[in-house]
Short mmCIF file of C-alpha atoms and ligand atoms in Angstrom, two decimals:
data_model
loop_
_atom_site.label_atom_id
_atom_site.label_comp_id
_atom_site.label_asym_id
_atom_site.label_seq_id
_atom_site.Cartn_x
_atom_site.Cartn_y
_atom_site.Cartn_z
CA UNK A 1 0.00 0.00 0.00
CA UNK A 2 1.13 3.73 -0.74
CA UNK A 3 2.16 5.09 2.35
CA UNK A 4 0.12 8.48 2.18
CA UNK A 5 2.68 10.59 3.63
CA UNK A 6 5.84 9.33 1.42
CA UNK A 7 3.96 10.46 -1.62
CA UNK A 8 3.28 14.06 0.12
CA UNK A 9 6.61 14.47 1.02
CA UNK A 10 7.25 14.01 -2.39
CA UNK A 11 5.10 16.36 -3.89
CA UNK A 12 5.95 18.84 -1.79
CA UNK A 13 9.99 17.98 -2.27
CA UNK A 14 9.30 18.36 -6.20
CA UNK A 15 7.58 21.57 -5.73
CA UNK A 16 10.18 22.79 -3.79
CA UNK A 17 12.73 22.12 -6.37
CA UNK A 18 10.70 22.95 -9.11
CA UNK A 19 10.66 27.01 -7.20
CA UNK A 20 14.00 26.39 -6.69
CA UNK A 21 14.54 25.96 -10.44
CA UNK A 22 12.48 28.14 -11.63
CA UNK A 23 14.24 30.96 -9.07
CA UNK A 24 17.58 30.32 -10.56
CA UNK A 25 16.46 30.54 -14.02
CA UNK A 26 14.54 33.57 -13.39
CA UNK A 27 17.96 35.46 -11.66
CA UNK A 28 20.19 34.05 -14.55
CA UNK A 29 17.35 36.02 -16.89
CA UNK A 30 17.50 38.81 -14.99
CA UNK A 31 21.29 39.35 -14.84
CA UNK A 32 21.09 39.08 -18.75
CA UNK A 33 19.41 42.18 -18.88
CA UNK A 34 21.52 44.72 -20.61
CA UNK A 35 22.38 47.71 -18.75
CA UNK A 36 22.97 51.42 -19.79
CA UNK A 37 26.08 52.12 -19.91
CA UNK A 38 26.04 55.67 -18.56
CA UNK A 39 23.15 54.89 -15.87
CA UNK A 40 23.27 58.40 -14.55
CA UNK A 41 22.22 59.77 -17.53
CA UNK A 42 19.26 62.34 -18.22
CA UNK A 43 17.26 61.20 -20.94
CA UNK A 44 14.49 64.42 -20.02
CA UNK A 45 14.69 68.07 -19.81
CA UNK A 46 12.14 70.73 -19.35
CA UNK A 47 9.61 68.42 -21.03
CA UNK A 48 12.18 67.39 -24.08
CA UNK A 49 13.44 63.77 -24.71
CA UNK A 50 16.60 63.11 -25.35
CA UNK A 51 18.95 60.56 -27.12
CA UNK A 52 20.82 57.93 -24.78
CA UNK A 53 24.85 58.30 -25.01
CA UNK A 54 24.90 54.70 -25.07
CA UNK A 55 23.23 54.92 -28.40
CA UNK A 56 25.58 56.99 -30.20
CA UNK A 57 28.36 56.28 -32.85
CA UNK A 58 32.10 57.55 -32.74
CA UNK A 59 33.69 57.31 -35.78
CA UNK A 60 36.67 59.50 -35.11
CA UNK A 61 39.62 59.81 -37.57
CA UNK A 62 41.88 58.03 -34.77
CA UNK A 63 39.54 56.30 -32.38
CA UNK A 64 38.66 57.17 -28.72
CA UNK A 65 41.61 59.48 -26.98
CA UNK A 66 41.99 58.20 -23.42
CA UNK A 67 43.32 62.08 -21.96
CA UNK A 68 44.15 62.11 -18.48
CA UNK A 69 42.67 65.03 -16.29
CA UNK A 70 46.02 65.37 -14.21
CA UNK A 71 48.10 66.36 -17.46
CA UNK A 72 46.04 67.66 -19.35
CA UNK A 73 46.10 71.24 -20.72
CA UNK A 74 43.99 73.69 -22.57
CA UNK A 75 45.82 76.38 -24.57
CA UNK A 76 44.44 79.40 -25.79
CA UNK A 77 46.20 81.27 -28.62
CA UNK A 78 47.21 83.53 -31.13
CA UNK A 79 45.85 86.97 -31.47
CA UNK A 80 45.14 87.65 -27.84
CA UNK A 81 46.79 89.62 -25.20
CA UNK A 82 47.72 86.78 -22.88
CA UNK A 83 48.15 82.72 -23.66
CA UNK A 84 45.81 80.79 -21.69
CA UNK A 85 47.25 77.34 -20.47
CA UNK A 86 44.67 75.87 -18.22
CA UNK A 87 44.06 72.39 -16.30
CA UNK A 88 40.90 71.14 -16.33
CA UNK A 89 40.03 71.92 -13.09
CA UNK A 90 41.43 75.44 -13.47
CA UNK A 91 38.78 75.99 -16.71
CA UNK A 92 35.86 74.21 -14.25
CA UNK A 93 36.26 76.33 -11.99
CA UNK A 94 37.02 79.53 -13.98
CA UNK A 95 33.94 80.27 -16.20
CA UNK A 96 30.38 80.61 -15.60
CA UNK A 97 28.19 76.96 -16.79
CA UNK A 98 25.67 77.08 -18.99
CA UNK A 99 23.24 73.99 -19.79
CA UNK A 100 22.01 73.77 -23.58
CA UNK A 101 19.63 71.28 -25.32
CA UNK A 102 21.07 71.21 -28.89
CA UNK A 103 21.05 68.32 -31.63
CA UNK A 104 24.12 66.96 -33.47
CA UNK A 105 24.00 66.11 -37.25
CA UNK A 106 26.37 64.10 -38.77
CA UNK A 107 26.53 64.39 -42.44
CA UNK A 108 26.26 60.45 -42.49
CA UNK A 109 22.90 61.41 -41.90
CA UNK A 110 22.10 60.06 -37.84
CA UNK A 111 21.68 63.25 -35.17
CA UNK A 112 21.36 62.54 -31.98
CA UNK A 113 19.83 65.27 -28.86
CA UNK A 114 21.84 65.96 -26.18
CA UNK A 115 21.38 68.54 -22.90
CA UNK A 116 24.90 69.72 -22.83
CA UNK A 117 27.03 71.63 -19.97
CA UNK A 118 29.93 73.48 -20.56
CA UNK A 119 31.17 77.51 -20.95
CA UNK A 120 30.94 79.53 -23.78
CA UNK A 121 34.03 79.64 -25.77
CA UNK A 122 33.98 83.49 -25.74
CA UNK A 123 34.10 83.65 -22.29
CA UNK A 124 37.61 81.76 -23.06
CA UNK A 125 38.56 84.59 -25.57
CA UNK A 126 37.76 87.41 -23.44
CA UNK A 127 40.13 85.92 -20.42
CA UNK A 128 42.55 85.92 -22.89
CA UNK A 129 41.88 89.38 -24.19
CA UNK A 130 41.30 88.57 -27.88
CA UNK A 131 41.22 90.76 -30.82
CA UNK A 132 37.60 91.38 -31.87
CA UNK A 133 38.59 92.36 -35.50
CA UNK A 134 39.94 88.77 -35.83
CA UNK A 135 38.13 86.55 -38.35
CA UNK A 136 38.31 82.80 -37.28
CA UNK A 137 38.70 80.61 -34.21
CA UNK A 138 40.56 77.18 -34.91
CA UNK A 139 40.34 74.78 -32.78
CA UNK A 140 42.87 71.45 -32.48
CA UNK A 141 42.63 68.19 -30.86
CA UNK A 142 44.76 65.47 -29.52
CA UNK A 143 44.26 63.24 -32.03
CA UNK A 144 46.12 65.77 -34.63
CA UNK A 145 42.23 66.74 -35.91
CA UNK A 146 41.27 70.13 -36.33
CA UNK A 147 38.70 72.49 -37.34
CA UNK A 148 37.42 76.34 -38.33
CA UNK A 149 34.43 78.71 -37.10
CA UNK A 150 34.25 82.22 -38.12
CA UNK A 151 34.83 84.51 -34.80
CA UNK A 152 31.17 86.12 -35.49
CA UNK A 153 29.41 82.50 -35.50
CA UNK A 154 31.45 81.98 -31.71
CA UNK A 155 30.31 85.32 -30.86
CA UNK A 156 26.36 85.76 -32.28
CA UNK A 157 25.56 82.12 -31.14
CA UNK A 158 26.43 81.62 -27.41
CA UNK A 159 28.58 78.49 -28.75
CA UNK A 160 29.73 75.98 -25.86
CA UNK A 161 32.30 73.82 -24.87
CA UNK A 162 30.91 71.09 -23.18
CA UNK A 163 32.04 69.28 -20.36
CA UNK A 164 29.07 67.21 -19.60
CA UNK A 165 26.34 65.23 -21.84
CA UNK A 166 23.40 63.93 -20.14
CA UNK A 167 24.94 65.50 -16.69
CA UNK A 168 27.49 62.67 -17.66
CA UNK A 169 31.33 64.36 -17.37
CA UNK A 170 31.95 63.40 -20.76
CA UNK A 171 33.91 59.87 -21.06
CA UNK A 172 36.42 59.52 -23.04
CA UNK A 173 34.92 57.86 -26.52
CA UNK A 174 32.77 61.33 -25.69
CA UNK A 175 35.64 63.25 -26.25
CA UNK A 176 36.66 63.95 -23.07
CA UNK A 177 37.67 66.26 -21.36
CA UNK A 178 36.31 69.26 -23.76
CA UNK A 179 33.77 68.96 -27.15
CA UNK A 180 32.56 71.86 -28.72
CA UNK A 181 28.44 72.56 -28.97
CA UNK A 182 28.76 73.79 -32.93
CA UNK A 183 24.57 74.37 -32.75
CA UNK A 184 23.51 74.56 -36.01
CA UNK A 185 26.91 73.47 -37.78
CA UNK A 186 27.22 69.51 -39.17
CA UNK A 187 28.90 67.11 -36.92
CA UNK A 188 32.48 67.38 -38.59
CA UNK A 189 33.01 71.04 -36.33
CA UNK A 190 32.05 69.24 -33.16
CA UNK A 191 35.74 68.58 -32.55
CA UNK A 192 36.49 66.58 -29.28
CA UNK A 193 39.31 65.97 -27.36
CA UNK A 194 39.99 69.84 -28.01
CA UNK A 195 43.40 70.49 -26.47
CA UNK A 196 44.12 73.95 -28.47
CA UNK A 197 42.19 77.10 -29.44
CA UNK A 198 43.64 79.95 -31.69
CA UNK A 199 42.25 82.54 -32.41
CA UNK A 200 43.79 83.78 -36.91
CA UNK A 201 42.86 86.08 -39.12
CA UNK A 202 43.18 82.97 -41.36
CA UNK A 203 39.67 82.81 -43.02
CA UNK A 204 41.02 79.83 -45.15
CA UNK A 205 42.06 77.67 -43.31
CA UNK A 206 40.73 73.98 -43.79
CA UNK A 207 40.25 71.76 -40.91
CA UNK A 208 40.61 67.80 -41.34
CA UNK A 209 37.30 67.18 -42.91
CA UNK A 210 37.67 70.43 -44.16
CA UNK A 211 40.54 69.89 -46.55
CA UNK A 212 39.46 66.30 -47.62
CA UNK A 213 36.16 68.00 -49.68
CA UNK A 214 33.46 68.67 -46.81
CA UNK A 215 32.28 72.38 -46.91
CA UNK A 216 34.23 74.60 -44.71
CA UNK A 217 30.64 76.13 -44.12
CA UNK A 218 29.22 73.51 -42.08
CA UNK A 219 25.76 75.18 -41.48
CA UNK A 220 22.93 73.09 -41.56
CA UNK A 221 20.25 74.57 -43.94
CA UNK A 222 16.86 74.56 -42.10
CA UNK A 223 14.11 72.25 -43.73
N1 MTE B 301 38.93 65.12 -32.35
C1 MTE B 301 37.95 64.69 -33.16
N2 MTE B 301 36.74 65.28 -33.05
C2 MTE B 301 35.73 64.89 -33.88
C3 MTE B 301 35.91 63.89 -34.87
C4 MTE B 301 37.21 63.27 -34.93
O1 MTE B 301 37.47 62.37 -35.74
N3 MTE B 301 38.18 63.71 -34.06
N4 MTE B 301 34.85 63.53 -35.69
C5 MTE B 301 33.78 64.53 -35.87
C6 MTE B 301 32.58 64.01 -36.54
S1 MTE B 301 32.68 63.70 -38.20
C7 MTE B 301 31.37 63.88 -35.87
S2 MTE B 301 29.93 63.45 -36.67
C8 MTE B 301 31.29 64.10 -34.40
C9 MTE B 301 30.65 62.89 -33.76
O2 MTE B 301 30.62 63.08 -32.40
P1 MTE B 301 30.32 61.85 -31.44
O3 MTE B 301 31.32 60.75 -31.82
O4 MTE B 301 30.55 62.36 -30.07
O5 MTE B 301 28.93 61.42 -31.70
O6 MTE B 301 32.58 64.30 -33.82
C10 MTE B 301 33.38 65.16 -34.55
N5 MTE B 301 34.52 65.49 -33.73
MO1 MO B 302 30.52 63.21 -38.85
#
């Protein structure tokens, strides 16, 4: 004869397992969930969406520049009263912040919408007493890529250098520590990694896009 209580103990033993199972499975599941990479991100301000960094492309001349805050330097040049040659924490703490929503277009044809932080470049210029009858700001990164705004676009347009994406510090694929906010202009004058700005009279002079055939005017025409 069954003994009644064998057979319970059973059942219950097999459910037991079968929870057990079914707990494991459901953790392994769960720890195959993909996580953002940048989980402190903002992906909302003042009522706008905006694009995840984890979803963007980097398709930089050289790959990501890995620039280490201790070393690093920011010069400011050319036709100013005084060379600037900053740290990084000397430019944070030297300039007034400003926080921008603006878009980025690459001429490959993806944008993606980013709140940036970061100073306005003039503010830069004007520490370094700059010539306001000069015609062009060029700006130079570490990984030997450069490019060329007219001085009135820097001025007219409030044009930042970011710092922060998201209220990420920018990482380094990002361009870390410094990328410039070229509103309006097509991704190729968003230089990152920006190590040098000069401020020339030379209205002709090509950046690295620039000189391979892309338009030296970068502006986006409006739809
Ligand atoms: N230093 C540096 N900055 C650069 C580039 C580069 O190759 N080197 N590529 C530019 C181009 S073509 C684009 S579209 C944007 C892309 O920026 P993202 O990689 O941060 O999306 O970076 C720009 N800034
Ligand atoms: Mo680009």
């Amino acid at each position: 004869m069954v003994n009644f209580r064998n057979v319970l103990i059973a059942v219950i033993a097999a459910i037991l397992v079968g929870l057990l199972l079914m707990g494991i499975v459901g953790l392994a599941l769960q720890n195959n969930t993909p996580q953002n990479l940048y989980p402190s991100e903002v992906r909302e301000y003042q009522g706008e969406n905006l694009s995840s960094m984890g979803n963007m492309r980097n398709n930089a001349i050289a790959g990501t520049q890995h620039i280490d805050n201790e070393t690093y330097r920011l010069n400011v040049t050319g036709l100013l009263n005084t060379t600037l040659n900053m740290s990084y924490d000397e430019v944070l703490s030297s300039f007034q912040c400003y926080q921008k929503v603006v878009t980025l277009h690459c001429v490959e044809g993806w944008s993606t919408k980013i709140l940036w932080e970061g100073f306005l470049v003039q503010d830069l210029l004007e520490q370094a007493g700059f010539d306001p009858d000069a015609s062009t700001v060029i700006f130079y990164a570490n990984d030997g890529y450069s490019t060329a705004l007219p001085m009135s676009y820097i001025k007219d347009n409030n044009i930042l250098i970011a710092y922060k994406m998201n209220d990420v510090i920018l990482p380094s694929e990002r361009g870390f520590p410094f990328q410039l906010v070229a509103e309006s202009q097509y991704g190729y004058k968003w230089i990152k990694w920006v190590t040098t700005i000069e401020v020339s009279n030379d209205s002709s002079y090509l950046g690295t896009w620039e000189s391979r055939g892309y338009r030296n005017n970068a502006t986006i025409s409006k739809p």
